[in-house]
JSON list of C-alpha atoms in Angstrom, two decimals:
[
{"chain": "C", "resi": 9, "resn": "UNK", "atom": "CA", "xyz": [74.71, 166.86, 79.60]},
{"chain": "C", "resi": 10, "resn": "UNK", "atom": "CA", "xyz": [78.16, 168.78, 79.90]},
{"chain": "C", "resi": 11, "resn": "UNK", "atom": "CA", "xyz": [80.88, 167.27, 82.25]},
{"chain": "C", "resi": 12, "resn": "UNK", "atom": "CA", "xyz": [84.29, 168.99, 82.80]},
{"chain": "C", "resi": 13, "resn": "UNK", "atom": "CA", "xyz": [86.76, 167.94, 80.46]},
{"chain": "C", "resi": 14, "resn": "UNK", "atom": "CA", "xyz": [88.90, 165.32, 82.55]},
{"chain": "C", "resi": 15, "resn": "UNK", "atom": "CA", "xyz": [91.98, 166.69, 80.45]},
{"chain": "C", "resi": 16, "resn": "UNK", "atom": "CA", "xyz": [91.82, 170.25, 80.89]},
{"chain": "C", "resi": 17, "resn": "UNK", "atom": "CA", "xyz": [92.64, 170.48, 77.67]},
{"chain": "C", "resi": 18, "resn": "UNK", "atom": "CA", "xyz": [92.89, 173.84, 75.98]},
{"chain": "C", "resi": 19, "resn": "UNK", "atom": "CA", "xyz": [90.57, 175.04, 73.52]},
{"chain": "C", "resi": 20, "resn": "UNK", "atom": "CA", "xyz": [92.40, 174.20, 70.51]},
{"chain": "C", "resi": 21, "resn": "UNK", "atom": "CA", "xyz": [95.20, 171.80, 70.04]},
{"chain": "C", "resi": 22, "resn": "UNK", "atom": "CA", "xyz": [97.04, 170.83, 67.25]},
{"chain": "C", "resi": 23, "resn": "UNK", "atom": "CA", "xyz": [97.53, 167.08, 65.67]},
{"chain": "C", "resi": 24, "resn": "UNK", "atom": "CA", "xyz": [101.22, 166.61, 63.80]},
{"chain": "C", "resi": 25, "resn": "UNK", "atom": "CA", "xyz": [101.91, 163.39, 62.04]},
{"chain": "C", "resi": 26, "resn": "UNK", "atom": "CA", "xyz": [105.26, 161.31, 62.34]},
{"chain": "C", "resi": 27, "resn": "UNK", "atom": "CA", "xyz": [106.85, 158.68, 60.34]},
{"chain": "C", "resi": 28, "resn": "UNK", "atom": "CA", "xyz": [108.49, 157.78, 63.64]},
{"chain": "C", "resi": 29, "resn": "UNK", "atom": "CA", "xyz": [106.70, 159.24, 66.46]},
{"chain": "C", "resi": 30, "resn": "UNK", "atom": "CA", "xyz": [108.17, 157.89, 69.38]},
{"chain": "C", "resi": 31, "resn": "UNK", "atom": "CA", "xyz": [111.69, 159.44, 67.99]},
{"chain": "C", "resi": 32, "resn": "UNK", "atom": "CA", "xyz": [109.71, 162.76, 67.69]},
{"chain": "C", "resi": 33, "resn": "UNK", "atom": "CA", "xyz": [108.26, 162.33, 71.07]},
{"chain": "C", "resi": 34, "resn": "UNK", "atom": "CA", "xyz": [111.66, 162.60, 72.29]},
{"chain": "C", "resi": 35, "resn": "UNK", "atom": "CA", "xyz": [112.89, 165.43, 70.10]},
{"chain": "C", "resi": 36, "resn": "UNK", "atom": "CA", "xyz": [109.87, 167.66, 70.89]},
{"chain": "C", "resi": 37, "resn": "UNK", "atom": "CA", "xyz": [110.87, 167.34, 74.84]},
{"chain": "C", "resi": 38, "resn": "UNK", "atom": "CA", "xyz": [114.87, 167.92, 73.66]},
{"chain": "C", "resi": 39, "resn": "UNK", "atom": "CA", "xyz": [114.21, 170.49, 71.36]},
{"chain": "C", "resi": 40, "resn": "UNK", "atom": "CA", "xyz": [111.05, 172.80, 72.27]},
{"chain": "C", "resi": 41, "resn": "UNK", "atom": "CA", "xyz": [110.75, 171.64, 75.80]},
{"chain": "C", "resi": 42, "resn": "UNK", "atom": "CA", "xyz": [107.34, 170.17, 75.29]},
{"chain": "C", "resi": 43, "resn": "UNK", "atom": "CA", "xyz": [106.43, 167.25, 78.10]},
{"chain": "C", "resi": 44, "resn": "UNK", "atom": "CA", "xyz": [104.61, 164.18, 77.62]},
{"chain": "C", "resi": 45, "resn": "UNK", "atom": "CA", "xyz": [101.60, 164.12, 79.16]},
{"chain": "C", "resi": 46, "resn": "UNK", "atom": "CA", "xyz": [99.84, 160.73, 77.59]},
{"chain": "C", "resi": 47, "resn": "UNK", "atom": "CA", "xyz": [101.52, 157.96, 75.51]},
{"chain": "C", "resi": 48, "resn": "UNK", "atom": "CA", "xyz": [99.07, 155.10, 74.85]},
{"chain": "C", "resi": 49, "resn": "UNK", "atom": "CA", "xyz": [100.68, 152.24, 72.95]},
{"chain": "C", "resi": 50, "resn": "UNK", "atom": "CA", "xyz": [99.01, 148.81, 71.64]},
{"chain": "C", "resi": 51, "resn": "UNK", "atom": "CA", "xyz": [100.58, 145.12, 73.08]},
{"chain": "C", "resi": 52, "resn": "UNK", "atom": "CA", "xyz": [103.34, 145.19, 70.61]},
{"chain": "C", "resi": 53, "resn": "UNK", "atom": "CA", "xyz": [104.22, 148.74, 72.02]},
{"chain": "C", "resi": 54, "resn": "UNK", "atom": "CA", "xyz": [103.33, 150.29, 69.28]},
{"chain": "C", "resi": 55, "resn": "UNK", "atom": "CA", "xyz": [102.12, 153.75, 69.66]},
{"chain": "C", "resi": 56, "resn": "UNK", "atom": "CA", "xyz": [98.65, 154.36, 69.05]},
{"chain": "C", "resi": 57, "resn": "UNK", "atom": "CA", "xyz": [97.81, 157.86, 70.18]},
{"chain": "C", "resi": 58, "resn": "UNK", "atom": "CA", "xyz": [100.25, 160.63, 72.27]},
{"chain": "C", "resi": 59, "resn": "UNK", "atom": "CA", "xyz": [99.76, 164.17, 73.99]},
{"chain": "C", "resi": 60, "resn": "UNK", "atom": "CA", "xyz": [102.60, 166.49, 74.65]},
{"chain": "C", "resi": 61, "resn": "UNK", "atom": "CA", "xyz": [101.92, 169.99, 77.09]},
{"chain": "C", "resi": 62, "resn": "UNK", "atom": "CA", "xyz": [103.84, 173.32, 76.55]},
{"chain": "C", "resi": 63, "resn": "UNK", "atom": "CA", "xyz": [102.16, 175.91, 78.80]},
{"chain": "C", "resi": 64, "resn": "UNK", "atom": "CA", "xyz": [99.10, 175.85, 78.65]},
{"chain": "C", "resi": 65, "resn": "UNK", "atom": "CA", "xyz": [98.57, 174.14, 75.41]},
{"chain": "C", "resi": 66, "resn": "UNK", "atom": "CA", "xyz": [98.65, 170.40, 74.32]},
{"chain": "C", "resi": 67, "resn": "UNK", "atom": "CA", "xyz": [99.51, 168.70, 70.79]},
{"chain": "C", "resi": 68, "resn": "UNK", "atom": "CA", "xyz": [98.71, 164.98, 69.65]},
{"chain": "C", "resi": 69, "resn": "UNK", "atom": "CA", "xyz": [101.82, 163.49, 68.66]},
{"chain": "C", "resi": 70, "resn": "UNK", "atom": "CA", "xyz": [100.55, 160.21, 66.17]},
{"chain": "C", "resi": 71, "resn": "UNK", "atom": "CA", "xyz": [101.95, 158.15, 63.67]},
{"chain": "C", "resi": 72, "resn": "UNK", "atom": "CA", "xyz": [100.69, 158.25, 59.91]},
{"chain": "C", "resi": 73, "resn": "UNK", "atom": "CA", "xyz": [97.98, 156.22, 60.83]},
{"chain": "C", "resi": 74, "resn": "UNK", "atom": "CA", "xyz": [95.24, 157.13, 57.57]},
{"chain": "C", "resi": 75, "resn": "UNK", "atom": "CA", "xyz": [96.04, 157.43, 54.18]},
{"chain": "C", "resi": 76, "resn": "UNK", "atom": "CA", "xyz": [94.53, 161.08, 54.70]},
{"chain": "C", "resi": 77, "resn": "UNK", "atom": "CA", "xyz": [98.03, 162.26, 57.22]},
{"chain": "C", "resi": 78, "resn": "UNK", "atom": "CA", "xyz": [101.35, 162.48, 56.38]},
{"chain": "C", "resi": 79, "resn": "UNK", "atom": "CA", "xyz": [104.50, 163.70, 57.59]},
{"chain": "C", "resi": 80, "resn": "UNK", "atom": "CA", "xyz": [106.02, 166.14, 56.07]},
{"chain": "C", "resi": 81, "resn": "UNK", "atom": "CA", "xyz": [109.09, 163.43, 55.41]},
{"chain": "C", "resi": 82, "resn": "UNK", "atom": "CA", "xyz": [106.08, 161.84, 53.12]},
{"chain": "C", "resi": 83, "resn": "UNK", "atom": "CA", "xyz": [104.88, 164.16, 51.06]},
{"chain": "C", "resi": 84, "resn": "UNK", "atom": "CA", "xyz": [108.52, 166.06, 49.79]},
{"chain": "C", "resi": 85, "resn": "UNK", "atom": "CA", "xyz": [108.95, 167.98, 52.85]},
{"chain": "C", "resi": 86, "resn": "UNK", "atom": "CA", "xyz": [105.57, 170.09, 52.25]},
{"chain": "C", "resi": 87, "resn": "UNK", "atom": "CA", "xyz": [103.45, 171.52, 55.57]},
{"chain": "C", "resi": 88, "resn": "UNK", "atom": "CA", "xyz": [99.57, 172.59, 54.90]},
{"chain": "C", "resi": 89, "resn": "UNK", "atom": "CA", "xyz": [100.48, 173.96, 58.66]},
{"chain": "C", "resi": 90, "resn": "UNK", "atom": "CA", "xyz": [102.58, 175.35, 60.58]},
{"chain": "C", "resi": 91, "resn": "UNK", "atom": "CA", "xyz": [102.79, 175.71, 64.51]},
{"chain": "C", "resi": 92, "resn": "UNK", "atom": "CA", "xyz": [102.56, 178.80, 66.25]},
{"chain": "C", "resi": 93, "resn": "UNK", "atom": "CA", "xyz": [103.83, 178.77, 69.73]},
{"chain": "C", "resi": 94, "resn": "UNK", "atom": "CA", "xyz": [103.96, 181.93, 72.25]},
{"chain": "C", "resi": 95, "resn": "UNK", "atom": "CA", "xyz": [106.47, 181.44, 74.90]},
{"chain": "C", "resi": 96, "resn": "UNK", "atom": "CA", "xyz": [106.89, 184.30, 77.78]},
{"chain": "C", "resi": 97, "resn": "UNK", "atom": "CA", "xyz": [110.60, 184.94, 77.35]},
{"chain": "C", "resi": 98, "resn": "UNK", "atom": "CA", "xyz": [113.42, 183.36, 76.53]},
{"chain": "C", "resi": 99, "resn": "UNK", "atom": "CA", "xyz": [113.08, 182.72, 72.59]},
{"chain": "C", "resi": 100, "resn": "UNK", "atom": "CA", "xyz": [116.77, 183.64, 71.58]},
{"chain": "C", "resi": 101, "resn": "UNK", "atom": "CA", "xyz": [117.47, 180.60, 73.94]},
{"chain": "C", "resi": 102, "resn": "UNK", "atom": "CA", "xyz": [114.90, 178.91, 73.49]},
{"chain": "C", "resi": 103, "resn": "UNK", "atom": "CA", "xyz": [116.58, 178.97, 69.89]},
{"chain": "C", "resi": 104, "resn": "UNK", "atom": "CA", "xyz": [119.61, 177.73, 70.53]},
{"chain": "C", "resi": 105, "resn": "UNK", "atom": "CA", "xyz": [118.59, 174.92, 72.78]},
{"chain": "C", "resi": 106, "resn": "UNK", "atom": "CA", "xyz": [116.31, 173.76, 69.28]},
{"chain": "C", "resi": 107, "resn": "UNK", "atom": "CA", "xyz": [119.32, 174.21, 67.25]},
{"chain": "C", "resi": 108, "resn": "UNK", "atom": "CA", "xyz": [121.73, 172.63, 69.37]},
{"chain": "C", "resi": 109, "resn": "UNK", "atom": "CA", "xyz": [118.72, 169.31, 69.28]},
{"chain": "C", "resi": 110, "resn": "UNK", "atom": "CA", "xyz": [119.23, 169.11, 65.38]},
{"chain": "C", "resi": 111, "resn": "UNK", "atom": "CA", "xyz": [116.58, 171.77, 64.55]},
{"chain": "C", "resi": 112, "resn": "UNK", "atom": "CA", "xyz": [117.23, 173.23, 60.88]},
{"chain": "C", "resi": 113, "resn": "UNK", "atom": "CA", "xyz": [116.41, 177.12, 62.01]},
{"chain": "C", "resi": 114, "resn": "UNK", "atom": "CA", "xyz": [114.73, 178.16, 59.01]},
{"chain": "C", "resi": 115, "resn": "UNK", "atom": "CA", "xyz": [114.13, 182.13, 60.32]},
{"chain": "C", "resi": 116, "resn": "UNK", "atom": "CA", "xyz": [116.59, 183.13, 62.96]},
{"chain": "C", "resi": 117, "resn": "UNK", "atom": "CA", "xyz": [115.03, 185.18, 65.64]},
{"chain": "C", "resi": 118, "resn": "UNK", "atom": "CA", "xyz": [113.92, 188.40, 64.36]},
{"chain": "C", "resi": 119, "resn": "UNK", "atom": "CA", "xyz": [112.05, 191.53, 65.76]},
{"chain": "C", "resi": 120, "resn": "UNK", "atom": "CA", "xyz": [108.82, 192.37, 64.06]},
{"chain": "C", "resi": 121, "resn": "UNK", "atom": "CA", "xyz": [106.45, 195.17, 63.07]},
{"chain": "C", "resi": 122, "resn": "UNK", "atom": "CA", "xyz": [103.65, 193.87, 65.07]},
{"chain": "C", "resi": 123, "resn": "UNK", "atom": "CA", "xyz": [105.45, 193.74, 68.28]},
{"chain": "C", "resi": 124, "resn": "UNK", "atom": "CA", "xyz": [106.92, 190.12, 69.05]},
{"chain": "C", "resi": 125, "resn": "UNK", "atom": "CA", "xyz": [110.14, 188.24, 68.45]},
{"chain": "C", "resi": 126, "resn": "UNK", "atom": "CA", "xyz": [110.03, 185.00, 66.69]},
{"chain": "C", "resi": 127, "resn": "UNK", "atom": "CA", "xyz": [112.24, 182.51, 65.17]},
{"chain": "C", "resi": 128, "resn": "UNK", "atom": "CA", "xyz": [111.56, 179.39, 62.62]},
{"chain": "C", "resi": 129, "resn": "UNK", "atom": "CA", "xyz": [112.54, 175.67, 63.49]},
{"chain": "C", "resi": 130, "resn": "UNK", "atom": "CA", "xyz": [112.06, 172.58, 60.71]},
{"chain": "C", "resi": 131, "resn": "UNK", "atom": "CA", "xyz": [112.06, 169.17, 62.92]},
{"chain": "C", "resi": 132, "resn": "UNK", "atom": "CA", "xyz": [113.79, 166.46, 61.84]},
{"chain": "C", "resi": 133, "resn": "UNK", "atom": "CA", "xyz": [110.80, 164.83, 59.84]},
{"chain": "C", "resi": 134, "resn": "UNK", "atom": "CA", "xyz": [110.11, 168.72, 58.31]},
{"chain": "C", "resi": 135, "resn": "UNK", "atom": "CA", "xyz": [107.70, 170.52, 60.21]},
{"chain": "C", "resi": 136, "resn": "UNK", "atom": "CA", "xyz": [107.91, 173.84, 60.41]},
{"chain": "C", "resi": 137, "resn": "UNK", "atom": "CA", "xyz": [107.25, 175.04, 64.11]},
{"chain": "C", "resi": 138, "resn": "UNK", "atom": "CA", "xyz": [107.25, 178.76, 64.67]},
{"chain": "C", "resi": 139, "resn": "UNK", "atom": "CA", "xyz": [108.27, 180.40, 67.93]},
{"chain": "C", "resi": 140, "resn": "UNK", "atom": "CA", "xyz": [107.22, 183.99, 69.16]},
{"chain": "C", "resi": 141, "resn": "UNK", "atom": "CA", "xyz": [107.37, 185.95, 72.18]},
{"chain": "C", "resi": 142, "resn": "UNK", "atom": "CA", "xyz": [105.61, 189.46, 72.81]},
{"chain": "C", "resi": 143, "resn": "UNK", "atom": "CA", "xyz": [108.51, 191.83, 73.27]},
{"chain": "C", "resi": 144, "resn": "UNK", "atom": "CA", "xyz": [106.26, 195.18, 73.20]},
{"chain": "C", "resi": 145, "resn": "UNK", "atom": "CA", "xyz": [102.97, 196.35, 72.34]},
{"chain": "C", "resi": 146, "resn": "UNK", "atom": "CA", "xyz": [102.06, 198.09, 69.58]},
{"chain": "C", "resi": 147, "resn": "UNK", "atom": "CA", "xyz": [99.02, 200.01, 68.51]},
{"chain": "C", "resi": 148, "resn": "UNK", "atom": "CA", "xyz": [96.98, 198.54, 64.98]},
{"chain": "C", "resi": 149, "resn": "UNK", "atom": "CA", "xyz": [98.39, 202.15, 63.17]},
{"chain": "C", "resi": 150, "resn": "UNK", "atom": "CA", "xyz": [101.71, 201.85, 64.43]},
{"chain": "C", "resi": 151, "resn": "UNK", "atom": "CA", "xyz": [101.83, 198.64, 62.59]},
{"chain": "C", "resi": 152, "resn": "UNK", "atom": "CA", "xyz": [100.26, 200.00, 59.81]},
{"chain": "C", "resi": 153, "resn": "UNK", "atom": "CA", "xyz": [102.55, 202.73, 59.61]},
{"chain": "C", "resi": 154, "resn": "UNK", "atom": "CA", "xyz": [105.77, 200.56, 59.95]},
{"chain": "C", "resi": 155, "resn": "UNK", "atom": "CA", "xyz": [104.44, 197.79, 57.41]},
{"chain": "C", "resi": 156, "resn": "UNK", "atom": "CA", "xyz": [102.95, 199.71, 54.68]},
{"chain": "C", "resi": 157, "resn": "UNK", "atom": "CA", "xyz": [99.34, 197.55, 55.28]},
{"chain": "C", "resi": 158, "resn": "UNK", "atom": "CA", "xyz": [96.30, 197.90, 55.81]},
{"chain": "C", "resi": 159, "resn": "UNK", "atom": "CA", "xyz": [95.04, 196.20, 58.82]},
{"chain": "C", "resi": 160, "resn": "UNK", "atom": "CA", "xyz": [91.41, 195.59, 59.60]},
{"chain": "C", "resi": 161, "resn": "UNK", "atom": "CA", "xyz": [90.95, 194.33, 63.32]},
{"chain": "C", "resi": 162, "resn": "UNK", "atom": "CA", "xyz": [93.35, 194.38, 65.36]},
{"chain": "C", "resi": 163, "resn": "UNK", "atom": "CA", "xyz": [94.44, 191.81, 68.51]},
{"chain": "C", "resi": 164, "resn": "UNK", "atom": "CA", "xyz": [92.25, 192.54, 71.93]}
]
């Protein structure tokens, strides 16, 4: 039996891991402009599980809760991820509305081969969140051609 997911979540989401989440909980909205959508805390109000929205994607927003995830504020500032999120426009402000929350902008906002703008933000517990907006299209030789690859597939 298949019901309807009562979330509407997306496809794929991503999990990121907090020493303090309820402090990132309020960056995220500051910074990115990413809303809360669930916060579910225990009797002693600590949080035990958190969903943020940005378009039409969603991330979980939880505490270090297993010795298997960290935050990057754990583990020497190291990220075995990164996320990747499209806006529609606006990413030069977008930008400066992170950097003017305390984001470290590790990769100002730069034109690239393949057709989009993006820029590189570290949060205050060291993720690195990376921000890109289409900005014109561009064929899979044209990118070849201006990055000196080879590129096998090509976006649909």
């Amino acid at each position: 039996m298949t019901i309807d997911d009562p979330f509407k979540h997306s496809s794929l989401g991503s999990g990121v891991f907090y020493r303090d989440p309820r402090a990132a909980l309020t960056w995220l909205e500051a910074a990115f402009g990413f809303e809360r959508s669930m916060v579910v805390s225990d009797a002693d109000e600590n949080l035990v599980h958190a969903e943020m929205r940005f378009g039409d994607c969603y991330i979980i927003v939880d505490s270090e809760w297993s010795d298997y995830v960290a935050s990057p504020a754990s583990v020497g500032g190291k990220n075995t991820q990164s996320v990747y999120v499209r806006l529609k426009g606006g990413l030069d402000v977008h930008c400066e509305q992170a950097r003017a929350a305390g984001a470290h902008i590790i990769q100002e906002p730069t034109d690239q081969f393949y057709g989009e703008r993006q820029y590189r933000a570290r949060d205050p517990e060291g993720h690195v969140w990376t921000f890109t907006q289409p900005i014109r299209c561009v064929s899979r030789e044209e990118a070849g051609r201006l990055s000196g690859l080879r590129i096998d597939g090509w976006h649909r």
